[in-house]
Short mmCIF file of C-alpha atoms in Angstrom, two decimals:
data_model
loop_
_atom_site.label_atom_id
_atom_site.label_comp_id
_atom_site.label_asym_id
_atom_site.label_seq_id
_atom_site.Cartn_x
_atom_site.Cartn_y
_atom_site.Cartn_z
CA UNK Q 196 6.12 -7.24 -31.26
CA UNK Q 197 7.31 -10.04 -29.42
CA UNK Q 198 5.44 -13.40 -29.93
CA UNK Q 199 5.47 -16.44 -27.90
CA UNK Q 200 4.50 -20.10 -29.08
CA UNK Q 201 4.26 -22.74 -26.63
CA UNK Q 202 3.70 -26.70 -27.64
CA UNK Q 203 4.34 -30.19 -26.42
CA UNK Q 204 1.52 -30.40 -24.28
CA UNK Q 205 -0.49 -33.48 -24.13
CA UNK Q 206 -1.58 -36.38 -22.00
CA UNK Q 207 0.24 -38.43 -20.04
CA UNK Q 208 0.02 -40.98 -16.55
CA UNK Q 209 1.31 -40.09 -13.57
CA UNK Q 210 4.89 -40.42 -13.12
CA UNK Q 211 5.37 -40.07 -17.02
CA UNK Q 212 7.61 -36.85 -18.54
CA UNK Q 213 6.39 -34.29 -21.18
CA UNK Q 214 8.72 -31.47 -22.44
CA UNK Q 215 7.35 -28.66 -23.01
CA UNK Q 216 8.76 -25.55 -25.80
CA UNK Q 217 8.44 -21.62 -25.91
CA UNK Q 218 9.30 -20.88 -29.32
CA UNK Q 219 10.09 -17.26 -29.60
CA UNK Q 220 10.41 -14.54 -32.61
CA UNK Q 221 11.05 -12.43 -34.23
CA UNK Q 222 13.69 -11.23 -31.86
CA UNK Q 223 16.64 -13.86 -30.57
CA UNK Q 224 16.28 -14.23 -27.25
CA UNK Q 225 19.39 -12.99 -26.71
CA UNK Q 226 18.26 -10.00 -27.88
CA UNK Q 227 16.79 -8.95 -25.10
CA UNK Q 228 19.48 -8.46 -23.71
CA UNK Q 229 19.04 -9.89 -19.97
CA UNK Q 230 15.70 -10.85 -20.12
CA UNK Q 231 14.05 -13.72 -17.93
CA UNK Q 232 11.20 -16.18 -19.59
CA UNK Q 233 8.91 -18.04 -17.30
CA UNK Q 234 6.51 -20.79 -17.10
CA UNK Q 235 2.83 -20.40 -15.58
CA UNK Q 236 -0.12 -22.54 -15.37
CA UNK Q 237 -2.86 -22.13 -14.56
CA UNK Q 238 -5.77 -25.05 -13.08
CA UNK Q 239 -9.50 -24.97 -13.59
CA UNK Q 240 -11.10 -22.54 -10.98
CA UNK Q 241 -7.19 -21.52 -9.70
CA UNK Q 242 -4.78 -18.30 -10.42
CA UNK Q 243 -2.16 -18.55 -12.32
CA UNK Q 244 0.50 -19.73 -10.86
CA UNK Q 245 4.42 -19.50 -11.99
CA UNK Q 246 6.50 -22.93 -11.65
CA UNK Q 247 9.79 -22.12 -13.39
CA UNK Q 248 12.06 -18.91 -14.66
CA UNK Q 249 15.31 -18.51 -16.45
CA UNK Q 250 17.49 -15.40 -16.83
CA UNK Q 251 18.56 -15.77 -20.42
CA UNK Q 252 22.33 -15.09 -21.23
CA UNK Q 253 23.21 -15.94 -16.95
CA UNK Q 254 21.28 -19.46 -17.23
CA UNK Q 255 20.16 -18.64 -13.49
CA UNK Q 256 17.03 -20.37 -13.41
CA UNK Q 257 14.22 -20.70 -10.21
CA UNK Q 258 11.37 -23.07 -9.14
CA UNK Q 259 8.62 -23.04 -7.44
CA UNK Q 260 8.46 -25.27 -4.44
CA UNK Q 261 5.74 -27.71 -5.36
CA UNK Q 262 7.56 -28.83 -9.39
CA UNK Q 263 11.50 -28.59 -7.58
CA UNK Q 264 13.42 -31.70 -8.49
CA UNK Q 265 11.03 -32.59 -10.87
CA UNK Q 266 10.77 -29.66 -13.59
CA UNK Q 267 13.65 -28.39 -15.32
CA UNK Q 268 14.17 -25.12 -17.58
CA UNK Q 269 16.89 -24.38 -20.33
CA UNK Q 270 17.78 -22.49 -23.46
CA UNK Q 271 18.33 -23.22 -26.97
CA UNK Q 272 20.00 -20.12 -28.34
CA UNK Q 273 20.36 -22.09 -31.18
CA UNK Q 274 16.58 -22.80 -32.04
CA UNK Q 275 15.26 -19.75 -30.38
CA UNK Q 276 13.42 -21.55 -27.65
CA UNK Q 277 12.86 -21.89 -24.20
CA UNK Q 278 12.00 -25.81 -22.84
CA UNK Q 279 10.26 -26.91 -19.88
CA UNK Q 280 10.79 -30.56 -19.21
CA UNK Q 281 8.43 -31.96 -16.57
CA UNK Q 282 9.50 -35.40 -14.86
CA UNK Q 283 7.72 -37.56 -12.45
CA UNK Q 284 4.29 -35.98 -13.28
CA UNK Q 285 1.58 -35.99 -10.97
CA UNK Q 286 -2.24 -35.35 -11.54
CA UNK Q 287 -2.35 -31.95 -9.52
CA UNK Q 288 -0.04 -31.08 -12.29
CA UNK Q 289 -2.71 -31.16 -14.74
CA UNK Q 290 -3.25 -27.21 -16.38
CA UNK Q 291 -2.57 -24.91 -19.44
CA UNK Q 292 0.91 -24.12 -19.42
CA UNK Q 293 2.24 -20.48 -20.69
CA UNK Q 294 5.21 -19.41 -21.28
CA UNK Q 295 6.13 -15.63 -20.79
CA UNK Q 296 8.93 -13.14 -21.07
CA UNK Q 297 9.81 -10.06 -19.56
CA UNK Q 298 13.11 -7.54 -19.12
CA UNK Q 299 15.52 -8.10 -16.28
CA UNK Q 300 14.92 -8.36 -13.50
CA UNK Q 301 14.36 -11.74 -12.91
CA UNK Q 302 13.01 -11.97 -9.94
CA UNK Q 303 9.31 -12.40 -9.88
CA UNK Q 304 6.34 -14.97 -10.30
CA UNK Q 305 4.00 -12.25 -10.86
CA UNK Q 306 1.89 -12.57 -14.22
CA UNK Q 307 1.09 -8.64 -14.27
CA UNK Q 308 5.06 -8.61 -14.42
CA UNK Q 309 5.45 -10.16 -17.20
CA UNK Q 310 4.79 -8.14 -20.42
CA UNK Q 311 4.42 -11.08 -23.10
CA UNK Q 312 2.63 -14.16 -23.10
CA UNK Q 313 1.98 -17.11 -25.59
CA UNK Q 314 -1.43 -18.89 -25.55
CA UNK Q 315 -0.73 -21.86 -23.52
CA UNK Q 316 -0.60 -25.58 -24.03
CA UNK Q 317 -2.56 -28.12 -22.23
CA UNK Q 318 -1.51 -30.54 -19.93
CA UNK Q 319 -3.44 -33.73 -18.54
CA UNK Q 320 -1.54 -35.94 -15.73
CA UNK Q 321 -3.93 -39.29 -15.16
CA UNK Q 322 -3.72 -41.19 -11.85
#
């Protein structure tokens, strides 16, 4: 069974950074072969929403319109873990964050895609 761990949520102004990590096991990622891992959040009172994928092994990544320029998404073969760093943060940015991961292809923002899921993290943008 595939588990997925996100932290590095937290608190922060508006305009500040947090990074965000989807620790994943037992499997490398890379063993999924092509496999894509995504970001969602999710507001108070809103869907879930994703902001960010990445095809692991092609590095192709995608972003939703409203965190482009802003967000990025990368791997760490190395450590097993997907990030999510978040620049220029801005209070309607303010949800639980949850990583997921699904087989290829990668080509959807759907959550009922998307056949693993970590618990989420919290994160609070102040104006």
């Amino acid at each position: 069974q595939v588990q997925l761990v996100e932290s590095g949520g937290g608190s922060v102004q508006a305009g500040g950074s947090l990074r965000l990590s989807c620790s994943v096991s037992p499997v490398s990622i890379n063993a999924f072969g092509s496999s894509c891992i995504a970001w969602f959040r999710q507001a108070q009172g809103r869907e879930r929403e994703g902001v960010a994928r990445i095809g692991v092994g092609t590095d192709r990544t995608y972003f939703d319109n409203s965190v482009k320029g802003r967000f990025t998404i990368s791997q760490d073969n190395a450590k097993n873990t997907v990030h999510l760093q978040m620049n220029s943060l801005k209070p309607e940015d303010t949800a639980m964050y949850y990583c997921a991961a699904r087989g290829w292809p990668c080509d959807t923002f759907t959550p009922g895609d998307f056949a693993y899921w970590g618990r989420g993290t919290q994160v609070t943008v102040s104006s």
